[in-house]
Short mmCIF file of N, CA, C and O in Angstrom, two decimals:
data_model
loop_
_atom_site.label_atom_id
_atom_site.label_comp_id
_atom_site.label_asym_id
_atom_site.label_seq_id
_atom_site.Cartn_x
_atom_site.Cartn_y
_atom_site.Cartn_z
N MET A 824 166.29 122.18 121.34
CA MET A 824 165.42 122.99 121.90
C MET A 824 164.42 123.86 121.05
O MET A 824 163.06 123.52 121.08
N ARG A 825 164.80 124.17 119.88
CA ARG A 825 164.20 125.08 118.91
C ARG A 825 163.17 123.91 118.22
O ARG A 825 161.78 124.49 118.29
N PRO A 826 163.53 122.75 118.00
CA PRO A 826 162.34 121.78 117.23
C PRO A 826 161.46 121.40 118.33
O PRO A 826 160.34 121.16 118.11
N LEU A 827 161.85 121.09 119.41
CA LEU A 827 160.70 121.10 120.67
C LEU A 827 159.66 122.34 120.53
O LEU A 827 158.33 121.74 120.83
N LEU A 828 160.22 123.17 120.49
CA LEU A 828 158.91 124.27 120.45
C LEU A 828 158.42 124.52 119.32
O LEU A 828 157.17 125.04 119.58
N LEU A 829 158.86 124.20 118.29
CA LEU A 829 158.20 124.12 117.16
C LEU A 829 156.94 123.21 117.37
O LEU A 829 155.83 123.55 116.71
N ALA A 830 157.45 121.94 117.73
CA ALA A 830 156.47 120.61 117.68
C ALA A 830 155.30 121.17 118.72
O ALA A 830 153.85 121.17 118.60
N LEU A 831 155.41 121.72 119.88
CA LEU A 831 154.62 122.10 120.85
C LEU A 831 153.82 123.53 120.26
O LEU A 831 152.42 123.36 120.57
N SER A 832 154.15 124.13 119.36
CA SER A 832 153.44 125.33 118.75
C SER A 832 152.49 124.62 117.71
O SER A 832 151.34 125.11 117.72
N MET A 833 153.11 123.77 116.96
CA MET A 833 152.13 122.80 115.83
C MET A 833 151.21 122.20 116.64
O MET A 833 150.08 122.31 116.69
N THR A 834 151.18 121.77 117.68
CA THR A 834 150.37 120.83 118.86
C THR A 834 149.21 121.86 119.49
O THR A 834 148.27 121.72 119.09
N LEU A 835 149.31 122.95 119.45
CA LEU A 835 148.70 124.01 120.14
C LEU A 835 148.07 124.78 119.12
O LEU A 835 146.49 124.55 119.47
N ALA A 836 148.28 124.74 118.09
CA ALA A 836 147.75 125.32 116.94
C ALA A 836 146.98 124.27 116.22
O ALA A 836 145.36 124.76 116.17
N VAL A 837 147.12 123.04 116.15
CA VAL A 837 145.97 122.01 115.72
C VAL A 837 145.01 121.85 116.73
O VAL A 837 143.94 121.57 116.71
N SER A 838 145.27 122.07 118.36
CA SER A 838 144.18 121.94 119.17
C SER A 838 143.34 122.81 119.33
O SER A 838 142.05 122.69 119.32
N LEU A 839 143.94 123.90 118.86
CA LEU A 839 143.26 125.37 118.91
C LEU A 839 142.13 125.30 117.53
O LEU A 839 140.63 125.63 117.83
N ALA A 840 142.35 124.65 116.88
CA ALA A 840 141.69 124.59 115.14
C ALA A 840 140.70 123.64 115.66
O ALA A 840 139.29 123.91 115.30
N ALA A 841 140.82 122.47 116.39
CA ALA A 841 139.87 121.69 116.52
C ALA A 841 138.93 122.04 117.50
O ALA A 841 137.64 121.86 117.36
N CYS A 842 139.11 122.71 118.40
CA CYS A 842 138.01 123.48 119.27
C CYS A 842 137.21 124.47 118.36
O CYS A 842 135.99 124.40 118.64
N GLY A 843 137.28 124.93 117.51
CA GLY A 843 136.87 125.65 116.41
C GLY A 843 135.84 125.00 116.03
O GLY A 843 134.61 125.67 115.39
N ASP A 844 136.17 123.58 115.64
CA ASP A 844 135.19 122.96 114.83
C ASP A 844 133.66 122.43 115.57
O ASP A 844 132.70 122.58 114.92
N ASP A 845 133.67 122.77 117.17
CA ASP A 845 132.42 122.76 117.80
C ASP A 845 131.29 123.62 117.41
O ASP A 845 130.24 123.39 117.41
N ASP A 846 132.14 124.63 116.85
CA ASP A 846 131.12 125.75 116.82
C ASP A 846 130.37 125.85 115.44
O ASP A 846 129.32 126.59 115.00
N GLU A 847 130.63 124.87 114.69
CA GLU A 847 130.39 124.94 113.05
C GLU A 847 128.93 123.91 113.06
O GLU A 847 128.99 123.33 113.86
N PRO A 848 128.13 124.82 112.05
CA PRO A 848 126.83 123.86 112.19
C PRO A 848 127.32 122.59 111.41
O PRO A 848 128.04 122.34 110.41
N PRO A 849 126.71 121.37 111.53
CA PRO A 849 126.93 120.01 110.88
C PRO A 849 126.69 120.25 109.40
O PRO A 849 125.49 120.86 108.92
N VAL A 850 127.31 119.38 108.64
CA VAL A 850 126.82 119.56 107.15
C VAL A 850 125.67 118.45 106.94
O VAL A 850 125.81 117.67 107.40
N THR A 851 125.20 118.91 106.35
CA THR A 851 123.86 118.40 106.07
C THR A 851 123.53 117.77 104.41
O THR A 851 124.44 118.58 103.56
N THR A 852 123.33 116.75 104.15
CA THR A 852 123.31 116.20 102.55
C THR A 852 121.92 116.33 102.14
O THR A 852 120.69 116.37 103.00
N SER A 853 121.54 117.00 101.16
CA SER A 853 120.19 116.72 100.34
C SER A 853 119.62 115.55 100.73
O SER A 853 120.11 114.48 99.86
N PRO A 854 118.63 115.21 101.15
CA PRO A 854 117.48 114.42 100.80
C PRO A 854 117.05 113.85 99.47
O PRO A 854 116.26 112.81 99.47
N LEU A 855 117.33 114.85 98.83
CA LEU A 855 116.57 114.75 97.32
C LEU A 855 117.06 113.38 96.11
O LEU A 855 118.33 113.37 96.34
N ALA A 856 116.37 112.72 96.25
CA ALA A 856 116.80 111.39 95.03
C ALA A 856 115.91 112.05 93.79
O ALA A 856 114.66 112.28 93.71
N LEU A 857 116.71 112.49 93.02
CA LEU A 857 116.59 113.05 91.46
C LEU A 857 116.63 111.96 90.15
O LEU A 857 117.33 111.52 90.35
N TYR A 858 115.70 111.96 89.74
CA TYR A 858 115.62 110.73 88.18
C TYR A 858 116.04 111.79 87.32
O TYR A 858 115.81 112.93 86.98
N ALA A 859 116.55 111.24 86.70
CA ALA A 859 116.86 111.91 84.84
C ALA A 859 115.64 112.26 83.83
O ALA A 859 114.72 111.04 84.24
N GLY A 860 115.55 112.95 83.41
CA GLY A 860 114.21 113.25 82.23
C GLY A 860 113.56 114.05 82.65
O GLY A 860 113.20 115.02 83.62
N GLU A 861 112.17 114.01 82.20
CA GLU A 861 111.19 115.01 82.64
C GLU A 861 110.16 114.42 83.84
O GLU A 861 110.13 113.41 84.05
N TRP A 862 109.33 115.35 84.03
CA TRP A 862 108.39 115.07 85.02
C TRP A 862 107.52 113.81 84.54
O TRP A 862 107.00 113.99 83.55
N ASN A 863 107.24 113.01 85.40
CA ASN A 863 106.03 111.93 85.11
C ASN A 863 105.15 112.31 85.06
O ASN A 863 104.25 113.15 85.70
N ALA A 864 104.38 111.91 84.02
CA ALA A 864 103.05 112.50 83.47
C ALA A 864 101.82 111.67 83.50
O ALA A 864 100.72 111.98 83.06
N ASP A 865 102.34 110.54 84.37
CA ASP A 865 101.20 109.76 84.57
C ASP A 865 99.89 110.40 85.54
O ASP A 865 100.41 111.42 85.81
N LYS A 866 99.00 109.76 85.45
CA LYS A 866 97.62 110.51 86.15
C LYS A 866 97.48 109.87 87.42
O LYS A 866 96.50 110.45 88.05
N ALA A 867 98.20 108.97 88.14
CA ALA A 867 98.12 108.76 89.43
C ALA A 867 98.38 109.47 90.23
O ALA A 867 99.26 110.55 89.98
N ALA A 868 98.07 109.41 91.78
CA ALA A 868 98.51 110.01 92.55
C ALA A 868 98.60 109.38 93.97
O ALA A 868 98.27 108.46 93.99
N THR A 869 99.62 109.63 95.14
CA THR A 869 99.27 109.20 96.04
C THR A 869 99.16 110.31 97.19
O THR A 869 99.68 111.34 97.07
N GLN A 870 98.90 110.08 98.68
CA GLN A 870 98.97 111.03 99.56
C GLN A 870 99.26 110.39 100.71
O GLN A 870 99.15 109.38 100.97
N GLY A 871 99.82 111.45 101.73
CA GLY A 871 100.27 110.89 103.02
C GLY A 871 101.41 112.10 103.43
O GLY A 871 101.30 113.12 102.89
N VAL A 872 101.82 111.48 104.73
CA VAL A 872 102.77 112.66 105.22
C VAL A 872 104.08 112.49 104.50
O VAL A 872 104.54 111.24 104.44
N LEU A 873 104.68 113.76 104.25
CA LEU A 873 106.15 113.50 103.95
C LEU A 873 107.07 113.46 104.99
O LEU A 873 107.14 114.35 105.79
N GLU A 874 107.78 112.37 104.85
CA GLU A 874 108.69 112.29 106.24
C GLU A 874 110.18 112.31 105.54
O GLU A 874 110.49 111.60 104.50
N ARG A 875 110.71 112.58 106.58
CA ARG A 875 112.29 112.38 106.24
C ARG A 875 113.01 111.50 107.44
O ARG A 875 112.43 111.46 108.69
N GLU A 876 113.71 110.44 106.84
CA GLU A 876 114.32 109.76 107.54
C GLU A 876 115.76 109.54 107.17
O GLU A 876 116.14 109.03 106.12
N GLY A 877 116.54 110.13 108.11
CA GLY A 877 118.05 110.57 107.69
C GLY A 877 118.08 111.48 106.10
O GLY A 877 117.60 112.57 106.24
N ASN A 878 118.99 110.78 105.42
CA ASN A 878 118.85 111.68 103.98
C ASN A 878 117.79 110.87 103.02
O ASN A 878 118.25 110.61 101.93
N CYS A 879 116.61 110.29 103.26
CA CYS A 879 115.71 109.93 102.55
C CYS A 879 114.16 110.59 103.00
O CYS A 879 114.07 110.91 104.02
N LEU A 880 113.54 111.08 101.65
CA LEU A 880 112.07 111.18 101.99
C LEU A 880 111.31 110.60 101.49
O LEU A 880 111.63 109.50 100.40
N TYR A 881 110.20 110.17 102.36
CA TYR A 881 109.50 109.01 102.07
C TYR A 881 107.91 109.48 101.77
O TYR A 881 107.62 110.72 102.72
N ILE A 882 107.05 109.13 101.42
CA ILE A 882 105.36 109.29 101.55
C ILE A 882 104.61 107.79 101.78
O ILE A 882 105.10 106.87 101.35
N GLY A 883 103.69 108.08 102.63
CA GLY A 883 102.70 107.07 102.79
C GLY A 883 103.32 105.93 103.84
O GLY A 883 104.24 106.32 104.57
N GLU A 884 102.08 104.88 104.07
CA GLU A 884 102.91 104.04 105.50
C GLU A 884 102.87 102.39 104.58
O GLU A 884 103.53 102.08 105.25
N SER A 885 101.80 102.29 104.07
CA SER A 885 101.98 100.63 103.50
C SER A 885 101.46 100.95 101.91
O SER A 885 100.46 100.31 101.63
N PRO A 886 102.42 100.47 101.11
CA PRO A 886 104.00 100.42 101.45
C PRO A 886 104.17 102.09 101.65
O PRO A 886 103.72 102.86 100.81
N ARG A 887 105.34 102.05 102.30
CA ARG A 887 106.19 103.40 102.33
C ARG A 887 106.86 103.67 100.98
O ARG A 887 107.69 102.82 100.37
N LEU A 888 106.82 104.56 100.65
CA LEU A 888 107.46 104.90 99.06
C LEU A 888 108.39 106.34 99.25
O LEU A 888 108.41 107.09 100.10
N LEU A 889 109.62 105.85 98.52
CA LEU A 889 110.78 106.82 98.65
C LEU A 889 110.54 107.31 97.53
O LEU A 889 110.17 106.90 96.37
N ILE A 890 110.55 108.99 97.57
CA ILE A 890 110.32 109.94 96.49
C ILE A 890 111.35 110.01 95.69
O ILE A 890 112.29 110.30 96.35
N ALA A 891 111.15 110.10 94.18
CA ALA A 891 112.19 110.44 93.45
C ALA A 891 111.54 111.71 92.52
O ALA A 891 110.29 111.55 91.94
N PHE A 892 112.39 112.86 92.60
CA PHE A 892 111.77 114.14 92.18
C PHE A 892 112.90 114.13 90.79
O PHE A 892 113.98 113.49 90.61
N ALA A 893 111.83 114.66 89.40
CA ALA A 893 112.61 115.35 88.78
C ALA A 893 113.55 115.70 88.73
O ALA A 893 113.13 116.96 89.62
N SER A 894 114.83 116.06 88.23
CA SER A 894 115.68 117.31 88.49
C SER A 894 115.56 118.25 88.19
O SER A 894 115.88 119.50 88.86
N SER A 895 114.76 118.45 86.79
CA SER A 895 114.30 119.78 86.85
C SER A 895 113.37 120.49 87.47
O SER A 895 112.28 120.59 87.85
N GLY A 896 113.72 121.91 88.05
CA GLY A 896 113.02 122.60 88.86
C GLY A 896 113.08 122.22 90.35
O GLY A 896 112.28 122.79 91.04
N THR A 897 113.51 121.21 90.45
CA THR A 897 113.56 120.78 91.88
C THR A 897 114.78 121.26 92.86
O THR A 897 116.04 121.14 92.44
N SER A 898 114.24 121.71 94.11
CA SER A 898 115.51 122.14 95.10
C SER A 898 114.99 121.50 96.53
O SER A 898 113.93 121.63 96.75
N TRP A 899 115.98 121.78 97.41
CA TRP A 899 116.07 121.41 99.04
C TRP A 899 116.50 122.45 99.62
O TRP A 899 117.35 123.13 99.38
N ASP A 900 115.75 122.80 100.86
CA ASP A 900 116.12 123.90 101.66
C ASP A 900 116.12 123.49 102.75
O ASP A 900 114.83 122.98 103.42
N ALA A 901 117.48 123.31 103.56
CA ALA A 901 117.82 122.77 104.58
C ALA A 901 117.14 123.27 106.05
O ALA A 901 116.73 122.60 106.82
N ALA A 902 117.25 124.64 105.68
CA ALA A 902 116.53 125.51 107.10
C ALA A 902 115.16 125.33 107.21
O ALA A 902 115.05 125.30 108.67
N THR A 903 114.34 125.18 106.20
CA THR A 903 112.99 124.88 106.27
C THR A 903 112.64 123.79 106.23
O THR A 903 111.42 123.16 106.15
N GLU A 904 113.38 122.69 105.84
CA GLU A 904 112.96 121.12 105.56
C GLU A 904 111.87 121.32 104.64
O GLU A 904 110.72 120.57 104.65
N THR A 905 112.25 121.97 103.22
CA THR A 905 110.94 122.12 102.37
C THR A 905 111.78 121.53 101.08
O THR A 905 113.06 121.81 100.74
N VAL A 906 111.17 121.04 100.24
CA VAL A 906 111.37 120.88 98.75
C VAL A 906 110.33 121.58 98.20
O VAL A 906 109.35 121.95 98.20
N THR A 907 111.37 122.31 97.04
CA THR A 907 110.44 123.08 96.05
C THR A 907 110.33 122.56 94.63
O THR A 907 111.51 122.00 93.96
N ILE A 908 108.95 122.41 93.90
CA ILE A 908 109.28 121.50 92.74
C ILE A 908 108.27 122.36 91.81
O ILE A 908 107.61 123.77 92.36
N PRO A 909 108.12 122.51 90.53
CA PRO A 909 107.18 123.43 89.86
C PRO A 909 106.12 123.50 90.40
O PRO A 909 105.23 122.22 90.62
N GLY A 910 105.31 124.50 90.77
CA GLY A 910 103.86 124.33 90.99
C GLY A 910 103.51 124.52 92.62
O GLY A 910 102.41 124.46 93.26
N GLY A 911 104.86 124.47 93.30
CA GLY A 911 104.28 124.42 94.85
C GLY A 911 105.78 123.97 95.68
O GLY A 911 106.89 123.83 95.57
N THR A 912 105.30 124.11 97.34
CA THR A 912 106.80 123.58 98.13
C THR A 912 105.74 122.66 99.13
O THR A 912 104.55 122.74 99.42
N LEU A 913 106.73 121.80 99.11
CA LEU A 913 106.55 120.58 100.32
C LEU A 913 107.13 120.63 101.41
O LEU A 913 108.50 120.73 101.15
N ARG A 914 106.55 120.72 102.38
CA ARG A 914 107.37 120.76 103.48
C ARG A 914 107.13 119.04 104.57
O ARG A 914 106.21 118.78 104.77
N VAL A 915 108.43 118.77 104.90
CA VAL A 915 108.53 117.79 106.03
C VAL A 915 107.35 117.81 107.02
O VAL A 915 107.23 118.61 107.95
N GLY A 916 106.51 116.75 107.07
CA GLY A 916 105.67 116.62 108.29
C GLY A 916 104.37 116.93 107.76
O GLY A 916 103.36 116.56 108.34
N ASP A 917 104.16 117.75 106.76
CA ASP A 917 102.79 117.95 106.24
C ASP A 917 102.43 116.61 105.17
O ASP A 917 103.15 116.02 104.86
N THR A 918 100.94 116.90 105.23
CA THR A 918 100.16 115.73 104.44
C THR A 918 100.33 116.55 103.03
O THR A 918 99.68 117.40 103.12
N ILE A 919 100.51 115.56 102.18
CA ILE A 919 100.69 116.13 100.55
C ILE A 919 99.88 115.15 99.91
O ILE A 919 99.93 113.92 100.22
N LEU A 920 99.51 115.60 98.78
CA LEU A 920 99.31 115.04 97.55
C LEU A 920 100.01 114.76 96.35
O LEU A 920 100.36 116.00 95.91
N LEU A 921 100.76 113.88 95.99
CA LEU A 921 101.52 113.97 95.05
C LEU A 921 101.45 113.10 93.53
O LEU A 921 101.05 111.88 94.04
N ALA A 922 101.56 114.18 92.83
CA ALA A 922 101.04 113.03 91.45
C ALA A 922 102.27 112.02 91.08
O ALA A 922 103.25 112.30 91.58
N GLY A 923 102.21 111.55 90.25
CA GLY A 923 103.30 110.60 89.71
C GLY A 923 102.62 109.20 89.74
O GLY A 923 101.46 108.62 89.15
N SER A 924 103.71 108.37 89.82
CA SER A 924 103.49 106.70 89.63
C SER A 924 104.49 105.84 90.47
O SER A 924 105.62 106.89 90.43
N GLN A 925 104.34 104.90 90.56
CA GLN A 925 105.11 104.02 91.29
C GLN A 925 105.89 103.50 90.19
O GLN A 925 105.64 102.87 89.24
N ALA A 926 107.33 103.30 90.44
CA ALA A 926 108.40 102.51 89.38
C ALA A 926 107.93 101.19 89.27
O ALA A 926 107.89 100.71 90.64
N ALA A 927 108.30 101.05 88.41
CA ALA A 927 107.80 99.29 87.99
C ALA A 927 109.37 98.35 88.75
O ALA A 927 110.25 99.16 88.42
N ALA A 928 109.11 97.58 89.52
CA ALA A 928 110.50 96.52 90.12
C ALA A 928 111.16 96.34 88.88
O ALA A 928 112.26 96.38 89.09
N GLU A 929 110.60 95.87 87.72
CA GLU A 929 111.54 95.47 86.67
C GLU A 929 112.07 96.51 85.52
O GLU A 929 112.94 96.25 85.14
N THR A 930 111.75 97.63 85.97
CA THR A 930 112.46 98.84 85.06
C THR A 930 113.33 99.65 86.35
O THR A 930 112.69 100.24 86.87
N PRO A 931 114.92 99.64 86.19
CA PRO A 931 115.75 100.52 86.84
C PRO A 931 115.19 101.73 86.65
O PRO A 931 115.00 102.22 85.70
N VAL A 932 115.45 102.60 87.58
CA VAL A 932 115.05 103.79 87.62
C VAL A 932 116.63 104.68 87.40
O VAL A 932 117.64 104.15 87.57
N GLN A 933 116.45 105.38 86.14
CA GLN A 933 117.78 106.20 85.59
C GLN A 933 117.91 107.37 86.70
O GLN A 933 117.34 108.43 86.52
N TRP A 934 118.54 107.42 87.66
CA TRP A 934 118.99 108.22 88.27
C TRP A 934 120.20 109.25 88.20
O TRP A 934 120.97 109.51 87.37
N ARG A 935 119.35 110.78 88.28
CA ARG A 935 120.46 111.65 87.89
C ARG A 935 121.40 112.23 89.56
O ARG A 935 122.71 112.17 89.37
N ARG A 936 120.73 112.09 90.69
CA ARG A 936 120.97 111.99 92.02
C ARG A 936 120.73 110.72 92.35
O ARG A 936 119.10 110.89 92.94
N PRO A 937 121.37 109.67 92.74
CA PRO A 937 120.68 108.64 93.16
C PRO A 937 120.89 108.43 94.76
O PRO A 937 121.41 109.60 95.56
N PRO A 938 119.66 108.03 95.36
CA PRO A 938 119.29 108.04 96.87
C PRO A 938 120.35 107.64 97.54
O PRO A 938 121.25 107.04 97.30
N ASP A 939 120.18 108.21 98.82
CA ASP A 939 121.44 107.82 99.72
C ASP A 939 121.47 106.43 100.00
O ASP A 939 120.14 105.47 99.81
N SER A 940 122.49 105.75 100.19
CA SER A 940 122.56 104.17 100.23
C SER A 940 121.87 103.65 101.61
O SER A 940 121.69 102.50 101.40
N THR A 941 121.53 104.44 102.35
CA THR A 941 120.52 103.84 103.47
C THR A 941 119.11 103.78 103.25
O THR A 941 118.39 103.44 103.95
N CYS A 942 118.53 104.59 102.22
CA CYS A 942 117.03 104.60 101.67
C CYS A 942 116.53 103.62 101.32
O CYS A 942 117.36 102.64 100.73
N ASP A 943 115.52 102.94 101.69
CA ASP A 943 114.70 101.64 101.42
C ASP A 943 114.14 102.14 99.63
O ASP A 943 113.18 102.78 99.84
N GLN A 944 114.62 101.20 99.07
CA GLN A 944 114.35 101.68 97.70
C GLN A 944 113.57 100.34 96.89
O GLN A 944 113.38 100.42 95.73
N ALA A 945 112.73 99.82 97.83
CA ALA A 945 112.17 98.49 97.46
C ALA A 945 110.72 99.47 96.88
O ALA A 945 110.20 98.45 95.82
N ASN A 946 109.96 100.28 97.34
CA ASN A 946 109.14 100.71 96.59
C ASN A 946 109.40 102.41 96.22
O ASN A 946 109.80 103.36 97.16
N VAL A 947 109.64 102.57 95.15
CA VAL A 947 109.83 104.28 94.68
C VAL A 947 108.72 104.89 93.74
O VAL A 947 108.21 104.25 93.05
N TRP A 948 108.41 106.00 94.17
CA TRP A 948 107.32 107.01 93.61
C TRP A 948 108.29 107.99 92.53
O TRP A 948 108.91 108.66 93.21
N LEU A 949 107.89 107.90 91.33
CA LEU A 949 108.51 108.86 90.14
C LEU A 949 107.27 110.16 90.49
O LEU A 949 106.54 109.80 89.90
N SER A 950 107.71 111.17 91.10
CA SER A 950 107.02 112.27 91.30
C SER A 950 106.47 113.13 89.71
O SER A 950 107.40 113.00 89.17
N GLY A 951 105.26 113.39 89.69
CA GLY A 951 105.14 113.94 88.73
C GLY A 951 104.83 115.75 89.20
O GLY A 951 104.74 116.01 90.17
N PRO A 952 104.26 116.36 88.15
CA PRO A 952 104.20 117.80 88.30
C PRO A 952 102.64 118.24 89.29
O PRO A 952 102.04 117.48 88.74
N GLY A 953 102.95 119.12 90.18
CA GLY A 953 101.49 119.41 90.80
C GLY A 953 100.52 118.77 90.76
O GLY A 953 99.52 118.29 90.84
#
């Protein structure tokens, strides 16, 4: 009788703990893809809407560019869906002008934090400072 009571108590405790999980906010992963090294100093720029698709940040339409940020001074705020970089804040949904240059296909990006495996990496924009 005692083992049966213990088993029922453990089952109830596990069931109650599982119910509490529904109240927890979902865990979100940062969509920031960060490259190693300093900010890209190229004089090129691209303009478009900053879009988030899953755990990926893109800019532009044709071609759509996966944005890679320098790791120094870059942070993500999930509550406001903003990226803070030296010189400003970028908000998902805003039209932005982003300095930098497109990564050459023949030169692999040296990632500090690689993009999520679901991100389209066919075209990568190495962002520069403001």
